[in-house]
Amino acid sequence: MSSLLHITNGDSFTQKLKSLPIKGDIITWREMLCEGKTLTNVGSESFWKTRFEFFHKNYKVSKSRFIELTLKEYRSLCNHKKQDKIILWFEYDVFCQVNMLAVISWLKTHRSYAEISLVCSGKEDDSEKLYGLSELSDEKLLDLYKHKTILSQDDIEYADYVWQLYCSDNPMRLENLSNFDQYQFDYLSDAVTAHLKRFPTIKNGLNEVENNMLRIATKEKFSSKRDFLRSVLKNQGVYGFGDTQYERLFSQLRPLFSSINPMRLSKNGKEVLAGNTSCYARIRDAEAHLGGALKYNFLYNTATDRILKL
């Protein structure tokens, strides 16, 4: 067993990492903790029970599939006890940053003896574009690896603290964080800000992600749902969500569309987007969580960029 352990953000990058001349064992973190209820005690029985319940209810994931994809890989991580150097490979977006926090929280508890380093992609050139790891050339990845960030104990404690806040039942605690600059997480501040915008707005009961989908639907003429969702994926900003997440979101927003082929907002959908009416009561899901908080127990005020408790 190598003295190096790499923990990656997903299967596609794991395959890329295997092709690079970098030593070490690789574990893939197969989760999307940016969605559904989360508990602070990462890896505990109650943590995985909560996560399975979310995937089963919302994505029809069977127990056998959950065990095969997620739990087997997690158990493999648990069995890698000898490595004293652990390298995390994550990206700038909300999807990755939340997973990163959880992994660091787990490492703080279970691998306190290890040196933890971070390779995090995002702004890699003079353009406005933020890059995922799999979009980068081998040369660029090797350069990022060479200049990886060794996390201090303070960095690790802070990531764990932000994770505890993410899992708390009140997102206003996250809102009050202002000391990101003291720690070595270049994209965490933007990810937390974007996360808070996932609570429904006062304006129309939809959050930033949902409103963005409606805006995209009015900007272009899409002949099919597939073309529409492809555009949404490309123009989602810093969220980093995948196809299945947007499929699920679209099914919730479907009543705001009058047709799918071609994509057309209904009259009510246009009224909602303009902020002339709210669909809060219609789409409210009493069990929907963002981290530890109930999504519809809070509202986001776009005028002040503050969260309000209902």
mmCIF file of C-alpha atoms in Angstrom:
data_model
loop_
_atom_site.group_PDB
_atom_site.id
_atom_site.type_symbol
_atom_site.label_atom_id
_atom_site.label_comp_id
_atom_site.label_asym_id
_atom_site.label_seq_id
_atom_site.Cartn_x
_atom_site.Cartn_y
_atom_site.Cartn_z
ATOM 1 C CA MET A 1 0.000 0.000 0.000
ATOM 2 C CA SER A 2 1.372 3.387 -0.983
ATOM 3 C CA SER A 3 2.087 6.036 1.665
ATOM 4 C CA LEU A 4 0.029 8.431 -0.499
ATOM 5 C CA LEU A 5 -3.754 8.450 -0.723
ATOM 6 C CA HIS A 6 -5.742 10.534 -3.200
ATOM 7 C CA ILE A 7 -9.425 11.317 -2.606
ATOM 8 C CA THR A 8 -11.138 12.552 -5.763
ATOM 9 C CA ASN A 9 -14.379 14.387 -6.492
ATOM 10 C CA GLY A 10 -15.812 11.791 -8.880
ATOM 11 C CA ASP A 11 -15.320 8.863 -11.231
ATOM 12 C CA SER A 12 -14.435 10.797 -14.374
ATOM 13 C CA PHE A 13 -11.525 12.526 -12.680
ATOM 14 C CA THR A 14 -10.431 9.300 -10.967
ATOM 15 C CA GLN A 15 -9.937 7.786 -14.430
ATOM 16 C CA LYS A 16 -7.922 10.813 -15.516
ATOM 17 C CA LEU A 17 -5.785 10.728 -12.367
ATOM 18 C CA LYS A 18 -4.981 7.048 -12.964
ATOM 19 C CA SER A 19 -3.467 7.993 -16.320
ATOM 20 C CA LEU A 20 -1.094 10.557 -14.777
ATOM 21 C CA PRO A 21 2.422 9.711 -13.527
ATOM 22 C CA ILE A 22 1.407 10.285 -9.899
ATOM 23 C CA LYS A 23 1.904 7.623 -7.228
ATOM 24 C CA GLY A 24 -0.638 6.630 -4.611
ATOM 25 C CA ASP A 25 -3.913 4.824 -4.050
ATOM 26 C CA ILE A 26 -7.152 6.502 -5.143
ATOM 27 C CA ILE A 27 -10.548 6.672 -3.435
ATOM 28 C CA THR A 28 -13.545 8.285 -5.174
ATOM 29 C CA TRP A 29 -15.898 10.271 -2.939
ATOM 30 C CA ARG A 30 -19.278 9.351 -4.459
ATOM 31 C CA GLU A 31 -21.712 11.702 -2.791
ATOM 32 C CA MET A 32 -23.593 14.926 -3.461
ATOM 33 C CA LEU A 33 -23.955 16.416 -0.017
ATOM 34 C CA CYS A 34 -25.094 19.711 -1.516
ATOM 35 C CA GLU A 35 -28.517 18.045 -1.795
ATOM 36 C CA GLY A 36 -30.700 16.564 0.905
ATOM 37 C CA LYS A 37 -30.327 16.352 4.659
ATOM 38 C CA THR A 38 -26.824 16.050 6.089
ATOM 39 C CA LEU A 39 -25.581 15.202 9.584
ATOM 40 C CA THR A 40 -22.323 16.422 11.108
ATOM 41 C CA ASN A 41 -20.971 12.967 11.979
ATOM 42 C CA VAL A 42 -19.739 11.993 8.513
ATOM 43 C CA GLY A 43 -19.497 8.236 8.009
ATOM 44 C CA SER A 44 -21.605 7.259 11.018
ATOM 45 C CA GLU A 45 -24.470 4.795 10.723
ATOM 46 C CA SER A 46 -27.033 7.586 11.169
ATOM 47 C CA PHE A 47 -25.251 9.687 8.525
ATOM 48 C CA TRP A 48 -25.423 6.947 5.869
ATOM 49 C CA LYS A 49 -28.996 5.993 6.839
ATOM 50 C CA THR A 50 -30.071 9.623 6.313
ATOM 51 C CA ARG A 51 -28.253 9.812 2.989
ATOM 52 C CA PHE A 52 -29.712 6.552 1.700
ATOM 53 C CA GLU A 53 -33.227 7.689 2.609
ATOM 54 C CA PHE A 54 -32.714 10.873 0.591
ATOM 55 C CA PHE A 55 -31.379 9.056 -2.493
ATOM 56 C CA HIS A 56 -34.048 6.368 -2.301
ATOM 57 C CA LYS A 57 -36.917 8.850 -2.022
ATOM 58 C CA ASN A 58 -35.716 11.421 -4.554
ATOM 59 C CA TYR A 59 -33.667 9.406 -7.055
ATOM 60 C CA LYS A 60 -35.121 5.892 -6.617
ATOM 61 C CA VAL A 61 -31.681 4.543 -5.680
ATOM 62 C CA SER A 62 -31.920 0.968 -4.398
ATOM 63 C CA LYS A 63 -30.124 -0.165 -1.248
ATOM 64 C CA SER A 64 -27.892 -2.523 -3.246
ATOM 65 C CA ARG A 65 -26.880 0.259 -5.617
ATOM 66 C CA PHE A 66 -26.164 2.638 -2.745
ATOM 67 C CA ILE A 67 -23.991 -0.002 -1.065
ATOM 68 C CA GLU A 68 -22.185 -0.829 -4.305
ATOM 69 C CA LEU A 69 -21.474 2.758 -5.409
ATOM 70 C CA THR A 70 -21.070 4.729 -2.197
ATOM 71 C CA LEU A 71 -20.629 2.524 0.865
ATOM 72 C CA LYS A 72 -18.087 0.123 -0.661
ATOM 73 C CA GLU A 73 -15.878 3.047 -1.638
ATOM 74 C CA TYR A 74 -16.317 4.596 1.810
ATOM 75 C CA ARG A 75 -15.318 1.288 3.464
ATOM 76 C CA SER A 76 -12.261 1.215 1.246
ATOM 77 C CA LEU A 77 -11.396 4.696 2.559
ATOM 78 C CA CYS A 78 -11.788 3.399 6.140
ATOM 79 C CA ASN A 79 -9.388 0.547 5.364
ATOM 80 C CA HIS A 80 -6.673 2.927 4.136
ATOM 81 C CA LYS A 81 -5.208 3.615 7.569
ATOM 82 C CA LYS A 82 -1.489 3.618 6.851
ATOM 83 C CA GLN A 83 -1.183 6.647 4.576
ATOM 84 C CA ASP A 84 0.343 9.665 6.270
ATOM 85 C CA LYS A 85 -0.141 11.917 3.215
ATOM 86 C CA ILE A 86 -3.635 12.474 1.842
ATOM 87 C CA ILE A 87 -4.323 14.615 -1.230
ATOM 88 C CA LEU A 88 -7.827 15.946 -1.919
ATOM 89 C CA TRP A 89 -8.845 16.723 -5.508
ATOM 90 C CA PHE A 90 -11.878 19.022 -5.612
ATOM 91 C CA GLU A 91 -13.235 21.908 -7.692
ATOM 92 C CA TYR A 92 -14.530 25.451 -7.176
ATOM 93 C CA ASP A 93 -18.275 24.721 -7.332
ATOM 94 C CA VAL A 94 -20.890 24.270 -4.598
ATOM 95 C CA PHE A 95 -21.213 20.529 -5.355
ATOM 96 C CA CYS A 96 -17.485 19.961 -4.778
ATOM 97 C CA GLN A 97 -16.908 22.441 -1.967
ATOM 98 C CA VAL A 98 -19.620 20.895 0.230
ATOM 99 C CA ASN A 99 -18.226 17.399 -0.382
ATOM 100 C CA MET A 100 -14.738 18.721 0.389
ATOM 101 C CA LEU A 101 -15.867 20.102 3.761
ATOM 102 C CA ALA A 102 -17.395 16.751 4.715
ATOM 103 C CA VAL A 103 -14.257 14.813 3.738
ATOM 104 C CA ILE A 104 -12.017 17.170 5.723
ATOM 105 C CA SER A 105 -14.352 16.850 8.719
ATOM 106 C CA TRP A 106 -14.063 13.052 8.473
ATOM 107 C CA LEU A 107 -10.272 13.220 8.132
ATOM 108 C CA LYS A 108 -10.021 15.522 11.166
ATOM 109 C CA THR A 109 -11.707 12.833 13.265
ATOM 110 C CA HIS A 110 -10.275 9.659 11.733
ATOM 111 C CA ARG A 111 -6.894 10.627 10.226
ATOM 112 C CA SER A 112 -5.582 13.316 12.571
ATOM 113 C CA TYR A 113 -2.015 12.029 12.078
ATOM 114 C CA ALA A 114 -2.003 12.599 8.286
ATOM 115 C CA GLU A 115 -0.738 15.570 6.301
ATOM 116 C CA ILE A 116 -3.685 16.743 4.217
ATOM 117 C CA SER A 117 -3.160 18.618 0.953
ATOM 118 C CA LEU A 118 -5.645 20.176 -1.424
ATOM 119 C CA VAL A 119 -5.589 20.444 -5.206
ATOM 120 C CA CYS A 120 -8.497 22.690 -6.170
ATOM 121 C CA SER A 121 -9.224 23.877 -9.698
ATOM 122 C CA GLY A 122 -11.118 26.994 -10.721
ATOM 123 C CA LYS A 123 -9.514 30.129 -12.105
ATOM 124 C CA GLU A 124 -6.628 28.787 -14.171
ATOM 125 C CA ASP A 125 -6.041 31.535 -16.760
ATOM 126 C CA ASP A 126 -6.844 35.164 -17.534
ATOM 127 C CA SER A 127 -10.357 34.392 -18.767
ATOM 128 C CA GLU A 128 -13.534 34.563 -16.682
ATOM 129 C CA LYS A 129 -13.978 30.802 -17.039
ATOM 130 C CA LEU A 130 -13.684 28.525 -14.024
ATOM 131 C CA TYR A 131 -12.320 25.082 -14.860
ATOM 132 C CA GLY A 132 -13.198 21.633 -13.582
ATOM 133 C CA LEU A 133 -10.307 19.221 -13.010
ATOM 134 C CA SER A 134 -11.276 16.990 -15.951
ATOM 135 C CA GLU A 135 -11.165 19.998 -18.307
ATOM 136 C CA LEU A 136 -7.466 20.605 -17.626
ATOM 137 C CA SER A 137 -4.513 19.222 -19.576
ATOM 138 C CA ASP A 138 -2.205 16.637 -18.029
ATOM 139 C CA GLU A 139 0.518 19.282 -17.822
ATOM 140 C CA LYS A 140 -1.751 21.685 -15.945
ATOM 141 C CA LEU A 141 -2.871 18.977 -13.511
ATOM 142 C CA LEU A 142 0.726 17.976 -12.808
ATOM 143 C CA ASP A 143 1.557 21.632 -12.173
ATOM 144 C CA LEU A 144 -1.392 21.995 -9.781
ATOM 145 C CA TYR A 145 -0.265 18.823 -8.011
ATOM 146 C CA LYS A 146 3.282 20.114 -7.720
ATOM 147 C CA HIS A 147 1.979 23.343 -6.131
ATOM 148 C CA LYS A 148 -0.726 21.715 -3.986
ATOM 149 C CA THR A 149 -1.800 23.453 -0.789
ATOM 150 C CA ILE A 150 -0.784 21.764 2.456
ATOM 151 C CA LEU A 151 -3.609 22.451 4.893
ATOM 152 C CA SER A 152 -2.654 23.708 8.339
ATOM 153 C CA GLN A 153 -4.432 22.522 11.474
ATOM 154 C CA ASP A 154 -6.270 25.858 11.497
ATOM 155 C CA ASP A 155 -7.476 25.243 7.916
ATOM 156 C CA ILE A 156 -8.737 21.787 8.901
ATOM 157 C CA GLU A 157 -10.489 23.106 12.019
ATOM 158 C CA TYR A 158 -12.120 25.858 9.973
ATOM 159 C CA ALA A 159 -13.371 23.498 7.252
ATOM 160 C CA ASP A 160 -14.834 21.293 9.985
ATOM 161 C CA TYR A 161 -16.483 24.351 11.582
ATOM 162 C CA VAL A 162 -18.063 25.416 8.267
ATOM 163 C CA TRP A 163 -19.304 21.833 7.821
ATOM 164 C CA GLN A 164 -20.938 21.942 11.294
ATOM 165 C CA LEU A 165 -22.674 25.193 10.298
ATOM 166 C CA TYR A 166 -23.780 23.732 6.954
ATOM 167 C CA CYS A 167 -25.374 20.851 8.874
ATOM 168 C CA SER A 168 -27.054 23.109 11.445
ATOM 169 C CA ASP A 169 -30.774 23.825 11.272
ATOM 170 C CA ASN A 170 -30.217 27.548 10.765
ATOM 171 C CA PRO A 171 -28.447 28.821 7.598
ATOM 172 C CA MET A 172 -28.169 32.308 9.135
ATOM 173 C CA ARG A 173 -25.135 31.007 11.034
ATOM 174 C CA LEU A 174 -23.360 30.419 7.720
ATOM 175 C CA GLU A 175 -24.376 33.876 6.582
ATOM 176 C CA ASN A 176 -22.365 35.471 9.383
ATOM 177 C CA LEU A 177 -19.052 33.915 8.308
ATOM 178 C CA SER A 178 -16.719 36.647 7.090
ATOM 179 C CA ASN A 179 -13.208 35.391 7.804
ATOM 180 C CA PHE A 180 -12.646 33.160 4.757
ATOM 181 C CA ASP A 181 -9.514 35.111 3.779
ATOM 182 C CA GLN A 182 -7.659 33.775 6.808
ATOM 183 C CA TYR A 183 -7.759 30.228 5.443
ATOM 184 C CA GLN A 184 -6.511 28.411 2.329
ATOM 185 C CA PHE A 185 -9.835 27.776 0.573
ATOM 186 C CA ASP A 186 -9.983 30.068 -2.449
ATOM 187 C CA TYR A 187 -13.518 29.179 -3.548
ATOM 188 C CA LEU A 188 -15.313 28.483 -0.280
ATOM 189 C CA SER A 189 -16.661 32.004 0.262
ATOM 190 C CA ASP A 190 -18.349 32.088 -3.168
ATOM 191 C CA ALA A 191 -19.704 28.558 -2.667
ATOM 192 C CA VAL A 192 -21.281 29.465 0.685
ATOM 193 C CA THR A 193 -22.839 32.610 -0.834
ATOM 194 C CA ALA A 194 -24.246 30.559 -3.727
ATOM 195 C CA HIS A 195 -25.534 27.921 -1.307
ATOM 196 C CA LEU A 196 -27.505 30.538 0.662
ATOM 197 C CA LYS A 197 -29.170 31.638 -2.583
ATOM 198 C CA ARG A 198 -30.696 28.155 -2.806
ATOM 199 C CA PHE A 199 -33.312 29.123 -0.230
ATOM 200 C CA PRO A 200 -36.561 30.375 -1.828
ATOM 201 C CA THR A 201 -36.687 34.082 -2.583
ATOM 202 C CA ILE A 202 -39.289 36.412 -1.110
ATOM 203 C CA LYS A 203 -39.973 37.590 -4.662
ATOM 204 C CA ASN A 204 -41.527 34.445 -6.090
ATOM 205 C CA GLY A 205 -40.819 31.435 -3.847
ATOM 206 C CA LEU A 206 -38.179 30.038 -6.209
ATOM 207 C CA ASN A 207 -34.473 30.029 -5.442
ATOM 208 C CA GLU A 208 -31.609 31.266 -7.618
ATOM 209 C CA VAL A 209 -31.092 27.899 -9.344
ATOM 210 C CA GLU A 210 -34.799 27.562 -10.195
ATOM 211 C CA ASN A 211 -35.107 31.191 -11.325
ATOM 212 C CA ASN A 212 -32.037 30.724 -13.513
ATOM 213 C CA MET A 213 -33.741 27.792 -15.247
ATOM 214 C CA LEU A 214 -36.777 29.958 -16.011
ATOM 215 C CA ARG A 215 -34.586 32.816 -17.256
ATOM 216 C CA ILE A 216 -32.733 30.478 -19.623
ATOM 217 C CA ALA A 217 -36.063 29.139 -20.901
ATOM 218 C CA THR A 218 -37.104 32.651 -21.975
ATOM 219 C CA LYS A 219 -33.782 33.700 -23.525
ATOM 220 C CA GLU A 220 -33.617 31.106 -26.281
ATOM 221 C CA LYS A 221 -35.969 28.910 -28.264
ATOM 222 C CA PHE A 222 -35.296 25.308 -27.318
ATOM 223 C CA SER A 223 -36.839 22.625 -29.499
ATOM 224 C CA SER A 224 -36.601 20.000 -26.751
ATOM 225 C CA LYS A 225 -36.120 19.513 -23.014
ATOM 226 C CA ARG A 226 -32.781 17.878 -23.731
ATOM 227 C CA ASP A 227 -31.441 21.012 -25.486
ATOM 228 C CA PHE A 228 -32.819 23.171 -22.686
ATOM 229 C CA LEU A 229 -31.173 21.148 -19.901
ATOM 230 C CA ARG A 230 -27.893 21.108 -21.821
ATOM 231 C CA SER A 231 -27.962 24.918 -21.849
ATOM 232 C CA VAL A 232 -28.847 25.000 -18.134
ATOM 233 C CA LEU A 233 -25.846 22.783 -17.331
ATOM 234 C CA LYS A 234 -23.580 25.078 -19.321
ATOM 235 C CA ASN A 235 -24.933 28.282 -17.760
ATOM 236 C CA GLN A 236 -25.372 27.343 -14.123
ATOM 237 C CA GLY A 237 -22.607 29.488 -12.641
ATOM 238 C CA VAL A 238 -20.827 28.048 -9.604
ATOM 239 C CA TYR A 239 -23.256 25.278 -8.667
ATOM 240 C CA GLY A 240 -21.671 22.340 -10.514
ATOM 241 C CA PHE A 241 -24.859 20.266 -10.560
ATOM 242 C CA GLY A 242 -25.286 17.248 -12.815
ATOM 243 C CA ASP A 243 -27.935 16.083 -15.295
ATOM 244 C CA THR A 244 -29.947 14.070 -12.786
ATOM 245 C CA GLN A 245 -30.179 17.010 -10.384
ATOM 246 C CA TYR A 246 -31.562 19.282 -13.098
ATOM 247 C CA GLU A 247 -33.945 16.570 -14.308
ATOM 248 C CA ARG A 248 -35.385 16.436 -10.787
ATOM 249 C CA LEU A 249 -35.568 20.227 -10.517
ATOM 250 C CA PHE A 250 -37.305 20.462 -13.868
ATOM 251 C CA SER A 251 -39.959 17.940 -12.821
ATOM 252 C CA GLN A 252 -40.781 20.248 -9.888
ATOM 253 C CA LEU A 253 -40.979 23.279 -12.198
ATOM 254 C CA ARG A 254 -42.930 21.474 -14.935
ATOM 255 C CA PRO A 255 -46.282 23.169 -14.032
ATOM 256 C CA LEU A 256 -44.693 26.531 -15.009
ATOM 257 C CA PHE A 257 -44.181 25.316 -18.602
ATOM 258 C CA SER A 258 -46.967 25.144 -21.163
ATOM 259 C CA SER A 259 -45.020 22.803 -23.459
ATOM 260 C CA ILE A 260 -41.764 20.821 -23.586
ATOM 261 C CA ASN A 261 -41.240 20.299 -27.323
ATOM 262 C CA PRO A 262 -40.600 23.175 -27.887
ATOM 263 C CA MET A 263 -39.858 24.537 -24.385
ATOM 264 C CA ARG A 264 -42.312 27.272 -23.461
ATOM 265 C CA LEU A 265 -43.096 28.962 -20.171
ATOM 266 C CA SER A 266 -46.801 29.188 -19.375
ATOM 267 C CA LYS A 267 -48.480 32.524 -18.672
ATOM 268 C CA ASN A 268 -48.244 31.726 -14.970
ATOM 269 C CA GLY A 269 -44.554 30.792 -15.376
ATOM 270 C CA LYS A 270 -43.849 34.211 -16.899
ATOM 271 C CA GLU A 271 -45.744 35.903 -14.066
ATOM 272 C CA VAL A 272 -43.691 33.960 -11.511
ATOM 273 C CA LEU A 273 -40.401 34.863 -13.237
ATOM 274 C CA ALA A 274 -41.396 38.550 -13.315
ATOM 275 C CA GLY A 275 -42.083 38.403 -9.571
ATOM 276 C CA ASN A 276 -45.751 39.289 -10.025
ATOM 277 C CA THR A 277 -46.887 36.118 -8.283
ATOM 278 C CA SER A 278 -45.332 33.518 -5.987
ATOM 279 C CA CYS A 279 -45.424 29.756 -6.310
ATOM 280 C CA TYR A 280 -44.044 29.166 -2.792
ATOM 281 C CA ALA A 281 -47.217 27.460 -1.508
ATOM 282 C CA ARG A 282 -47.513 25.235 -4.583
ATOM 283 C CA ILE A 283 -43.940 23.896 -4.671
ATOM 284 C CA ARG A 284 -43.242 23.891 -0.929
ATOM 285 C CA ASP A 285 -41.906 20.533 0.252
ATOM 286 C CA ALA A 286 -42.072 20.331 4.055
ATOM 287 C CA GLU A 287 -39.283 17.703 4.139
ATOM 288 C CA ALA A 288 -36.819 19.297 1.689
ATOM 289 C CA HIS A 289 -33.451 20.014 3.300
ATOM 290 C CA LEU A 290 -30.402 22.027 2.301
ATOM 291 C CA GLY A 291 -27.724 20.681 4.625
ATOM 292 C CA GLY A 292 -29.259 20.581 8.095
ATOM 293 C CA ALA A 293 -31.874 23.273 7.405
ATOM 294 C CA LEU A 294 -35.412 22.863 6.124
ATOM 295 C CA LYS A 295 -35.420 24.633 2.756
ATOM 296 C CA TYR A 296 -38.881 26.186 3.057
ATOM 297 C CA ASN A 297 -38.471 27.427 6.641
ATOM 298 C CA PHE A 298 -36.313 30.273 5.342
ATOM 299 C CA LEU A 299 -36.558 32.931 2.648
ATOM 300 C CA TYR A 300 -33.782 34.720 0.788
ATOM 301 C CA ASN A 301 -34.151 38.471 0.423
ATOM 302 C CA THR A 302 -32.501 39.394 -2.892
ATOM 303 C CA ALA A 303 -32.703 43.122 -2.043
ATOM 304 C CA THR A 304 -30.492 42.772 1.044
ATOM 305 C CA ASP A 305 -28.785 39.402 0.322
ATOM 306 C CA ARG A 306 -29.912 38.171 3.711
ATOM 307 C CA ILE A 307 -31.776 35.096 4.916
ATOM 308 C CA LEU A 308 -35.025 35.455 6.836
ATOM 309 C CA LYS A 309 -36.598 32.813 9.056
ATOM 310 C CA LEU A 310 -40.287 32.177 8.551
#
